[in-house]
Short mmCIF file of C-alpha atoms in Angstrom, two decimals:
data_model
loop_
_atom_site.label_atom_id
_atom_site.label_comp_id
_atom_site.label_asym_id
_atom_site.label_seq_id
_atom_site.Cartn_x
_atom_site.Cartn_y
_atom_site.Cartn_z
CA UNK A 1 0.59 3.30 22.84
CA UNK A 2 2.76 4.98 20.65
CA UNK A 3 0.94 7.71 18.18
CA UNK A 4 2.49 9.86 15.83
CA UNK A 5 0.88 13.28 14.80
CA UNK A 6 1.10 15.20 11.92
CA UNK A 7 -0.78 17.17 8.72
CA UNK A 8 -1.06 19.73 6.43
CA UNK A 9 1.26 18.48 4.25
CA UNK A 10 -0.44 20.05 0.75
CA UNK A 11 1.65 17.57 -1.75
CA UNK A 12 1.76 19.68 -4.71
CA UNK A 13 1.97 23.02 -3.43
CA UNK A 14 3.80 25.62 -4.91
CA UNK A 15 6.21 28.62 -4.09
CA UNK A 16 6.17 31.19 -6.71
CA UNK A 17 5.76 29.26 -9.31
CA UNK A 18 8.46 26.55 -8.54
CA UNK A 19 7.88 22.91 -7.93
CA UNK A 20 8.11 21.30 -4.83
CA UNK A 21 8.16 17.77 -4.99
CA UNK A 22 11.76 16.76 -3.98
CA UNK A 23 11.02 18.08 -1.02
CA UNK A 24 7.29 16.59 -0.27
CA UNK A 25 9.09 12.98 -1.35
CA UNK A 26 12.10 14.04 0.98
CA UNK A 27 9.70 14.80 3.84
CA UNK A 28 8.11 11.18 3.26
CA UNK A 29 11.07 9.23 3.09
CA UNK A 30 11.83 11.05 6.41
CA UNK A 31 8.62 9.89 8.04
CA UNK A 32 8.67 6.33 6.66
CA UNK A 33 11.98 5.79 8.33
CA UNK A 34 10.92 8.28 11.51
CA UNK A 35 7.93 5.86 12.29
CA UNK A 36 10.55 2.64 12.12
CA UNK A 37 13.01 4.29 14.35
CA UNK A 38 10.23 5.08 17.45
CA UNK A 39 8.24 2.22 16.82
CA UNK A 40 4.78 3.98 16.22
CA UNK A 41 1.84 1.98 16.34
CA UNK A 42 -0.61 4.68 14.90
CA UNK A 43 -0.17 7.26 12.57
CA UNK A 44 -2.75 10.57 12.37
CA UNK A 45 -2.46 12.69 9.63
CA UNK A 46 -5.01 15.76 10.47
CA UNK A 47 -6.22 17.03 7.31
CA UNK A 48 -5.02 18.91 4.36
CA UNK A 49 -2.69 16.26 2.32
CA UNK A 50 -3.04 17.85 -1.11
CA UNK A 51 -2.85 21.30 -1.40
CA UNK A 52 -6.18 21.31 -3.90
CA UNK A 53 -8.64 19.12 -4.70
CA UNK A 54 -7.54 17.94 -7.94
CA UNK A 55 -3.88 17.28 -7.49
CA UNK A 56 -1.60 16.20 -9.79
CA UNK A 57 -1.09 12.27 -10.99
CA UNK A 58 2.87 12.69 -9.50
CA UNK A 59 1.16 14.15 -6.11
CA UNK A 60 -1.03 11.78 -5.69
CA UNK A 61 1.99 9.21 -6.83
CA UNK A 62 4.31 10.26 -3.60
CA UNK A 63 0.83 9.63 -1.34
CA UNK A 64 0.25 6.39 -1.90
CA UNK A 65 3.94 5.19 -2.25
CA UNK A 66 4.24 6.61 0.96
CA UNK A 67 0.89 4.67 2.35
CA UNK A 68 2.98 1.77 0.84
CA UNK A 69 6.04 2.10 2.51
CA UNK A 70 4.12 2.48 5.93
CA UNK A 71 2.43 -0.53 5.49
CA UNK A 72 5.63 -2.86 5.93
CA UNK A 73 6.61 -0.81 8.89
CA UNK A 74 5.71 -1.07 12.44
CA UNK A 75 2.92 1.29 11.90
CA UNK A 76 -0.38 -1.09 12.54
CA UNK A 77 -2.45 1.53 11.95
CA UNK A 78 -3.12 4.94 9.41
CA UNK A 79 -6.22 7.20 10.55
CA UNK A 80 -6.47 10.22 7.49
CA UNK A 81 -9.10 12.54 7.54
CA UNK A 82 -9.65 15.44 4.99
CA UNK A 83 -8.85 18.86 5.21
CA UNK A 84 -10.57 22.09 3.41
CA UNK A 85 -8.10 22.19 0.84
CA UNK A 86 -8.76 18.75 0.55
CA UNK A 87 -11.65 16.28 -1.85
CA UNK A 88 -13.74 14.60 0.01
CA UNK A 89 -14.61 12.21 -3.00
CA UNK A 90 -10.42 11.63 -3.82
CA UNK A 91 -9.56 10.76 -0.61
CA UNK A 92 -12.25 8.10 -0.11
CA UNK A 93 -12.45 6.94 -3.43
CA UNK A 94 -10.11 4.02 -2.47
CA UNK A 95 -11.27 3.82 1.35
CA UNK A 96 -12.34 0.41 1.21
CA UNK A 97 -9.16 -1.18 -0.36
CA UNK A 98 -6.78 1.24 2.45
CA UNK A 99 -9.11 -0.34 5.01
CA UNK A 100 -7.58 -3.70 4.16
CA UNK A 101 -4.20 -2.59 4.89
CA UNK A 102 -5.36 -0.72 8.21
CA UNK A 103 -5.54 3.10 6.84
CA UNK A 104 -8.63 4.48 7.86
CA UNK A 105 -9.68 7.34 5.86
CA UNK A 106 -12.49 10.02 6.93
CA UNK A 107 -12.48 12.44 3.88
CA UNK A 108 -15.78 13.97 5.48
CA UNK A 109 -18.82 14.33 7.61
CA UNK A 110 -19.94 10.71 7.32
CA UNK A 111 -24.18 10.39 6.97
CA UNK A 112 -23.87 7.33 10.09
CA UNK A 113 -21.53 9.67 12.54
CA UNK A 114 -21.11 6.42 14.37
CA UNK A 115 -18.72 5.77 11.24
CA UNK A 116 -16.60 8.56 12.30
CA UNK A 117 -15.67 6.08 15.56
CA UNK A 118 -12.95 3.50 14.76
CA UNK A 119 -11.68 1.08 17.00
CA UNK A 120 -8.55 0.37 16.56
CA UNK A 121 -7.47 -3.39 17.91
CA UNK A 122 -3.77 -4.78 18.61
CA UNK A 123 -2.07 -7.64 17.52
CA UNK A 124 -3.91 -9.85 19.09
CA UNK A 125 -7.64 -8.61 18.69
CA UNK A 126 -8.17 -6.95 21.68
CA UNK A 127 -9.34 -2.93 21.20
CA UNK A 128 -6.51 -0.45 22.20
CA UNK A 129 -7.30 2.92 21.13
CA UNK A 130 -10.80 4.67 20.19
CA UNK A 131 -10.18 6.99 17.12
CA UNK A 132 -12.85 10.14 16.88
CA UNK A 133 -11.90 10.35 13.23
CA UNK A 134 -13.57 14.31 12.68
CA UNK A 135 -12.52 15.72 9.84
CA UNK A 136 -12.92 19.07 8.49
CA UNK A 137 -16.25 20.16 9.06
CA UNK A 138 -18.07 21.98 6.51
CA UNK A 139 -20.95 24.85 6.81
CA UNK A 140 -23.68 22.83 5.08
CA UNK A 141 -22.71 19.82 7.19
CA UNK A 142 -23.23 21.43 10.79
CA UNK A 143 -25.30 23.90 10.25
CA UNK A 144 -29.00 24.57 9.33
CA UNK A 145 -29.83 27.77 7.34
CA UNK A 146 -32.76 29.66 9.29
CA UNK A 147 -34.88 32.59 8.09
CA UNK A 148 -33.82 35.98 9.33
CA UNK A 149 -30.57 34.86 10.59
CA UNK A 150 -28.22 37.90 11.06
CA UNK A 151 -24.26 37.10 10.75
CA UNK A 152 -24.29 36.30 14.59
CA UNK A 153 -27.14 34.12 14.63
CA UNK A 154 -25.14 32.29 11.57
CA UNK A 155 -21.47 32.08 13.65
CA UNK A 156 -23.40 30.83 17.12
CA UNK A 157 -24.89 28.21 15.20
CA UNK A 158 -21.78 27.34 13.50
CA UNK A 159 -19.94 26.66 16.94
CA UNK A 160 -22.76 25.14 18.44
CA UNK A 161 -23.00 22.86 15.30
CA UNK A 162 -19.02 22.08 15.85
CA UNK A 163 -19.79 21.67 19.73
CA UNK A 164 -22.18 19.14 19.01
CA UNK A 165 -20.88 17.28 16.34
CA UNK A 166 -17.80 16.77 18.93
CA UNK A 167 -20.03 15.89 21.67
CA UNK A 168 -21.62 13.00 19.80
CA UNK A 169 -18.80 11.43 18.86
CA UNK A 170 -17.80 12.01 22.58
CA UNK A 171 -20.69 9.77 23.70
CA UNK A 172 -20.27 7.23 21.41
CA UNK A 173 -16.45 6.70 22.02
CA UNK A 174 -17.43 6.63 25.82
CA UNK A 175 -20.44 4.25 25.07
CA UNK A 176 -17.52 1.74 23.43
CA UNK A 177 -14.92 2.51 26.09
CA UNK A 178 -17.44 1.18 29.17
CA UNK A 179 -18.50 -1.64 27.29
CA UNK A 180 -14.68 -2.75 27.07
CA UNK A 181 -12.65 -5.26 28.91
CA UNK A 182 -10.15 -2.44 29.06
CA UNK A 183 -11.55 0.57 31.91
CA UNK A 184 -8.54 2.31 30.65
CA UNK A 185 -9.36 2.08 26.86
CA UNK A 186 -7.70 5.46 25.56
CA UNK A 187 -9.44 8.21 23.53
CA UNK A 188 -8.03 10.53 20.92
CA UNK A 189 -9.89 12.86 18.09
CA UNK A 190 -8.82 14.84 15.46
CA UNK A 191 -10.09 17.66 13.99
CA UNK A 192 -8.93 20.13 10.86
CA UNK A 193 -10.42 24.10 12.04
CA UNK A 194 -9.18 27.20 13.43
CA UNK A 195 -8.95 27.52 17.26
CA UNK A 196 -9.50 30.46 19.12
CA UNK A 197 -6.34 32.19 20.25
CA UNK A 198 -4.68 30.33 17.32
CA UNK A 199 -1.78 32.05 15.57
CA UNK A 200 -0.91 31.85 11.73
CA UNK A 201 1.92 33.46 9.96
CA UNK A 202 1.29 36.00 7.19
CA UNK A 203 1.52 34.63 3.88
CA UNK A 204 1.31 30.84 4.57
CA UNK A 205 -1.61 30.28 2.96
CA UNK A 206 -3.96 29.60 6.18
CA UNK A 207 -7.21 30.77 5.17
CA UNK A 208 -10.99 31.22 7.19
CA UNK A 209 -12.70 28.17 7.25
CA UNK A 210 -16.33 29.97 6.55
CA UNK A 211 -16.31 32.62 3.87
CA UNK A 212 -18.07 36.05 6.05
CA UNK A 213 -17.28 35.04 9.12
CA UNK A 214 -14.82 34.41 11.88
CA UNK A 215 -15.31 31.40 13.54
CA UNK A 216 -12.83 30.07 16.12
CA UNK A 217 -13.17 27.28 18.03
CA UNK A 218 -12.75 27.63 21.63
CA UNK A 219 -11.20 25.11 23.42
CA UNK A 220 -14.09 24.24 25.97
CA UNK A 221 -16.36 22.68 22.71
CA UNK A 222 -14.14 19.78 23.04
CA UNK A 223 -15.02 17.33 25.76
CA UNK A 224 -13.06 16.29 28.34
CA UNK A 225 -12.60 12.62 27.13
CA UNK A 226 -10.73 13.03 24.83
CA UNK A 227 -6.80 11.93 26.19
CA UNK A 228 -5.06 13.51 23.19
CA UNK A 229 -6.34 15.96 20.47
CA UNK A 230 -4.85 16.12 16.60
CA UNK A 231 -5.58 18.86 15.39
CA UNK A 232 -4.82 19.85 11.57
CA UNK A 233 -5.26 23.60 9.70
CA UNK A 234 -2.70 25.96 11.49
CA UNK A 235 0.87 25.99 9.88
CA UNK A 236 2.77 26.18 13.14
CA UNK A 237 2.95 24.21 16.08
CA UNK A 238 1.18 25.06 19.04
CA UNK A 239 -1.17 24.31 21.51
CA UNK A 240 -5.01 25.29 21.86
CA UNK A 241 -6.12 27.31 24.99
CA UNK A 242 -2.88 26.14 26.95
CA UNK A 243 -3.96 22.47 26.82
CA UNK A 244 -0.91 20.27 26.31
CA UNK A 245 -2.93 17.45 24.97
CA UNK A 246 -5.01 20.05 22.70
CA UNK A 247 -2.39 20.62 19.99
CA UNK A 248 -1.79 21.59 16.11
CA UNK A 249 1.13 20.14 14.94
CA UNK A 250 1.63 22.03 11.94
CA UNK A 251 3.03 21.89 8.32
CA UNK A 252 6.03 19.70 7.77
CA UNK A 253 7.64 21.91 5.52
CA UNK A 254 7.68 26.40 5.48
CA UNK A 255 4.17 27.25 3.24
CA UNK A 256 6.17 30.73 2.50
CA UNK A 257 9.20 32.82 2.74
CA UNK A 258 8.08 34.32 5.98
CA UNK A 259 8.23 30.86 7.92
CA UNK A 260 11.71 30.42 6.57
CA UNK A 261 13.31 30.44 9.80
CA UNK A 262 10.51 28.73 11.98
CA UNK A 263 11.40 25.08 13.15
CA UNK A 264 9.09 22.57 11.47
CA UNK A 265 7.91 19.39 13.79
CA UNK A 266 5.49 16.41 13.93
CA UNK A 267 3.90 15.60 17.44
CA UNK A 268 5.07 11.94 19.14
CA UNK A 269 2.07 11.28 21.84
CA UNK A 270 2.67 8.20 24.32
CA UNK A 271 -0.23 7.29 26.38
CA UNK A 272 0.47 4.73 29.34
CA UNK A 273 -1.60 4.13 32.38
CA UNK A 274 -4.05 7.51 31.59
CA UNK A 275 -1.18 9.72 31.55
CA UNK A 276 -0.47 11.36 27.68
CA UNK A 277 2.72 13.09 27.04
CA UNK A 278 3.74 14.86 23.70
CA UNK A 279 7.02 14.79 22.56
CA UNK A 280 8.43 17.25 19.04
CA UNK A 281 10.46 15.62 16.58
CA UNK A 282 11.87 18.11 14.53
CA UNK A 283 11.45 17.55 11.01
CA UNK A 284 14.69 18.43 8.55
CA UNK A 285 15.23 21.27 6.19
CA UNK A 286 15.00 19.70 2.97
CA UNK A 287 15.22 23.23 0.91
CA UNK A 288 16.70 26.49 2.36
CA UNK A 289 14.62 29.42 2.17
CA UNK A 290 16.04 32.38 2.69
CA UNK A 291 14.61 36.12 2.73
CA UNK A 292 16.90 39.37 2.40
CA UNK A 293 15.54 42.63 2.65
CA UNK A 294 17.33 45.85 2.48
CA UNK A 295 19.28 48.33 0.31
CA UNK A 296 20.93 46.94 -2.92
CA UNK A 297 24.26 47.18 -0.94
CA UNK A 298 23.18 45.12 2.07
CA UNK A 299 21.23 42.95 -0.64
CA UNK A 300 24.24 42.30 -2.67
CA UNK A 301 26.41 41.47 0.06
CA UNK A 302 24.48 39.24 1.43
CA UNK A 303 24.23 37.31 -1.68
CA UNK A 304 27.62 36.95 -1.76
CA UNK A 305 27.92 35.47 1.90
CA UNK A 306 25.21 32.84 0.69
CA UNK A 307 27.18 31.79 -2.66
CA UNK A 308 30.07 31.00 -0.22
CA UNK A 309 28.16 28.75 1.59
CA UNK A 310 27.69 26.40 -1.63
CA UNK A 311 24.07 25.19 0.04
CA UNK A 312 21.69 25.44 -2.54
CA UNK A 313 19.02 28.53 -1.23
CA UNK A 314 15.34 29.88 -2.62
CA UNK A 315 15.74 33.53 -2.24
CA UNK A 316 12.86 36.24 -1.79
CA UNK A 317 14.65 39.68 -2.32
CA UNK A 318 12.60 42.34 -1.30
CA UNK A 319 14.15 45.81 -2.32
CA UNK A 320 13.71 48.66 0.25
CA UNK A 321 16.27 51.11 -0.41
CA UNK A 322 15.58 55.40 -1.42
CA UNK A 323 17.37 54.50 -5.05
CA UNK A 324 15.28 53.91 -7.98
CA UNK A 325 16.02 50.71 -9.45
CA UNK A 326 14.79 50.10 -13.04
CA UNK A 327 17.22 47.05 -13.79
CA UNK A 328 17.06 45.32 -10.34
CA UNK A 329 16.14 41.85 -11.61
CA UNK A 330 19.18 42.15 -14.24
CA UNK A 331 21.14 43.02 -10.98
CA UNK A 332 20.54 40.53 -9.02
CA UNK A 333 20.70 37.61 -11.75
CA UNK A 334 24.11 38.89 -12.59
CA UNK A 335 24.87 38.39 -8.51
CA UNK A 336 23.62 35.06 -8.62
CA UNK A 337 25.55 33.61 -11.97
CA UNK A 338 26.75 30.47 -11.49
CA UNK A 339 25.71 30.35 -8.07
CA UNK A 340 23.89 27.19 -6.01
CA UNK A 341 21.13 30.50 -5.44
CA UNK A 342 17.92 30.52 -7.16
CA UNK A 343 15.84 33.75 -6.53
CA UNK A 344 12.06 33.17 -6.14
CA UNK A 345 10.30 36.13 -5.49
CA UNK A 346 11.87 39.86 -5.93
CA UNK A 347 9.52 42.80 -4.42
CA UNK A 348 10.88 46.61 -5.47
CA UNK A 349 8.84 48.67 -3.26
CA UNK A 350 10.90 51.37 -4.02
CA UNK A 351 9.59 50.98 -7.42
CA UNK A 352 5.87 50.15 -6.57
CA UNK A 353 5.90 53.38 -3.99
CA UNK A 354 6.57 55.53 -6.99
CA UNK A 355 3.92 53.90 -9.04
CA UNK A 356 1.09 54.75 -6.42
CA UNK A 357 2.58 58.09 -6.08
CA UNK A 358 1.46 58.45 -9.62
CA UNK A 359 -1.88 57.82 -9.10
CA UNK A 360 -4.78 59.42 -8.85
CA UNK A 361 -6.94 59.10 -5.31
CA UNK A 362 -9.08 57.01 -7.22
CA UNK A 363 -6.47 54.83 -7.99
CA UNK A 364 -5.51 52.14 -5.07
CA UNK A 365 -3.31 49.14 -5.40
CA UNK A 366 -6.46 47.08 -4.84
CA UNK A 367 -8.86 48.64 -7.15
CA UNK A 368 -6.51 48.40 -10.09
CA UNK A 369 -5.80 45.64 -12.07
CA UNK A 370 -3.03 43.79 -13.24
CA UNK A 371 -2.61 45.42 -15.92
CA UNK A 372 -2.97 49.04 -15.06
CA UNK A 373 0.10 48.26 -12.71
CA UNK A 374 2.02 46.86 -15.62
CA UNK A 375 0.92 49.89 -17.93
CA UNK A 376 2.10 52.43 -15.12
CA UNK A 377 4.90 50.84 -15.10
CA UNK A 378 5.79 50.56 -18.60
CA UNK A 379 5.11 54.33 -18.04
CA UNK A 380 7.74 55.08 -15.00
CA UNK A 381 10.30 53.42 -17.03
CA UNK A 382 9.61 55.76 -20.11
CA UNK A 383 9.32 53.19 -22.37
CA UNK A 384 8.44 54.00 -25.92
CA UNK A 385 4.67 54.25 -27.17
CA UNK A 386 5.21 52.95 -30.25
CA UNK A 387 6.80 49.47 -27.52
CA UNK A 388 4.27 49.50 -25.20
CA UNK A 389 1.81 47.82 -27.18
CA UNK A 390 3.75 44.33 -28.31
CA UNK A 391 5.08 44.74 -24.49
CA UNK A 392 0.91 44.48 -23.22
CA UNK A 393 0.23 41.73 -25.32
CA UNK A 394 3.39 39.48 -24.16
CA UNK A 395 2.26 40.20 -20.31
CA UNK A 396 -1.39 39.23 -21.65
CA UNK A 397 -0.12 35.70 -22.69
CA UNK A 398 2.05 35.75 -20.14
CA UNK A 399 -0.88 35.77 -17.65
CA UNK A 400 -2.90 33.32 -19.52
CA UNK A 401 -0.36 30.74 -19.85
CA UNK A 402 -0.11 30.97 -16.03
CA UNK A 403 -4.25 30.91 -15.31
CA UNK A 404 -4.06 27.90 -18.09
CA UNK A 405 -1.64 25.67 -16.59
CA UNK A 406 -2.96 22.30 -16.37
CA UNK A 407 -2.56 21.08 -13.05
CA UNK A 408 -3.36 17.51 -13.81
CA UNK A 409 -0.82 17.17 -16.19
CA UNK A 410 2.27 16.02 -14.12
#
């Protein structure tokens, strides 16, 4: 049995503003023709497609071409569940249609949690692989609010909750497997939460699952059944509590500038005779990030060693030289002319150190607001009073256009 492994792909997700859809329908392509090349019977994808719940018409577009193109490949069967950034209601809307071309989709704690068992069956009708389709598992769906309950109370409960959700499907799947013809009737499960021990990568979006607490999953809540775990929600690969059939197999493509040099992979898990081994297949860079971070001198020259490479390159510049910089984006977009180099994100803390230093101790970076940064600004850079004004109202609608963007309107 050959199963393929992957998630958190967020279709429609964003980095600073600029579009990302060449590469989401480069990464698909890529899998489409992946799956044909190592024959893969089943394909998991552990949670988080979209990157919100109401994504775009073109997002939604490149997911179900994508279920499309599967469909005429080798691939017998699709098992999707939903993530947190995922809808529930989206992803099932069309769940009994996909069932007709053998995608199973689990968008969330189903009311029969027998429904949350799928047995999958081979060519020739006989059952080959037991599916514990769990998908992201929400507070109010695990968890009983009890009077008195202090913040501990409230995190045991949600791990027991997860424990036991886990254990029933447990039973069930080994209920099915004894009643088989097959005594060596394989079992896999999925799940989209945070692990204990699990490691995420500053600024790549990963969030808590449960807002005021920390709840990790440790890896003894999952039974002992299970012969391979998916697990969806962590950004990079890894495994959970040292368990080499326990595994996340992270995002297919860098969430943020800081995973711009981290390998990307999906999981390949054969399972023959009992025995389950996991093989990554790295995925391809289908958009360089880069990040340079230095003086303007080091900053400049670097640019200049990317424009000879004539690769096309999202840049984050973050500026930490002594100098005081007021024309630094000017700068750098006169480095960049006519270059294959677009420049995504530039950070001057030079600049924003001299800013706080202004302040008053009641003054923090996260007490003020937007525009009290832009206003001390406008003041470092001894800009005119009589500007300062027009120069407010411009960042206003400059704000509001971005908190107005309509995200359905691709």
């Amino acid at each position: 049995m050959k199963i393929l492994h992957t998630s958190d792909w967020h279709i429609g997700r964003n980095l600073y503003g600029r579009k990302r859809y060449d590469e989401f329908a480069s990464f698909l392509t890529w899998l489409v023709r992946t799956i044909s090349l190592n024959e893969i019977e089943v394909l998991l994808v552990a949670g988080d497609v979209f990157d919100t719940g109401t994504p775009s018409n073109k997002a939604q577009r490149l997911y179900y071409q994508f279920l499309k193109e599967v469909s005429s490949t080798c691939c017998r069967h699709i098992i999707i569940i939903g993530g947190n950034h995922d809808s529930p209601t989206l992803l099932e809307a069309p769940r009994e249609l996909l069932r007709f071309f053998d995608v199973h989709v689990i968008g969330s704690t189903q009311e029969n949690i027998e429904d949350e068992v799928i047995v999958l069956k081979n060519n020739t009708g006989e059952d080959e692989l037991i599916v514990c389709a769990v998908p992201y598992l929400r507070d109010r769906d695990i968890r009983t609010s009890n009077a008195g309950e202090d913040l501990d109370d409230k995190n045991r409960n949600l791990l027991n909750g997860i424990a036991d959700h886990y254990k029933q499907v447990a039973d069930i799947a080994e209920a099915i497997q004894q009643q088989s013809r097959s005594s060596s009737l394989p079992i896999v499960a999925t799940g989209h939460l945070f692990a204990a021990g699990g490691t995420k990568v500053e600024g790549d979006g990963v969030r808590d699952l449960y807002v005021g607490s920390l709840v990790y999953v440790n890896s003894s809540s999952f039974p002992t059944c299970f012969d391979y775990l998916a697990l969806g929600h962590l950004h990079s690969s890894q495994l959970v509590g040292k368990n080499p059939v326990h595994r996340y197999s992270g995002s297919p493509l860098p969430m943020s500038f800081s995973e711009a040099k981290k390998s990307k992979c999906i999981l390949q898990v054969d399972i023959e005779h009992g025995q389950t081994s996991v093989t990554e297949i790295q995925v391809p860079c289908f958009q360089e990030l880069k990040s340079i971070r230095g003086d303007l001198k080091y900053i400049l020259e670097e640019i200049d060693t990317l424009i000879t490479t004539e690769t096309p390159v999202w840049l984050e510049v973050i500026y930490d030289g002594e100098e005081i910089i007021a024309n630094l984006q000017a700068t750098l977009a006169d480095a960049i002319s006519g270059s294959l180099i677009e420049i995504l994100r530039i950070l001057n803390n030079r600049l924003m150190r001299s800013v706080m230093q202004q302040n008053t101790p009641d003054h923090t970076l996260e007490t003020m607001t937007q525009e009290t940064v832009f206003e001390k600004c406008l003041e470092l850079h001894n800009i005119a009073e009589s500007q300062q004004p027009e120069l407010l109202h411009l960042f206003r609608e400059t704000i509001q256009a971005i908190e107005d963007e309509d995200l359905r309107a691709e």
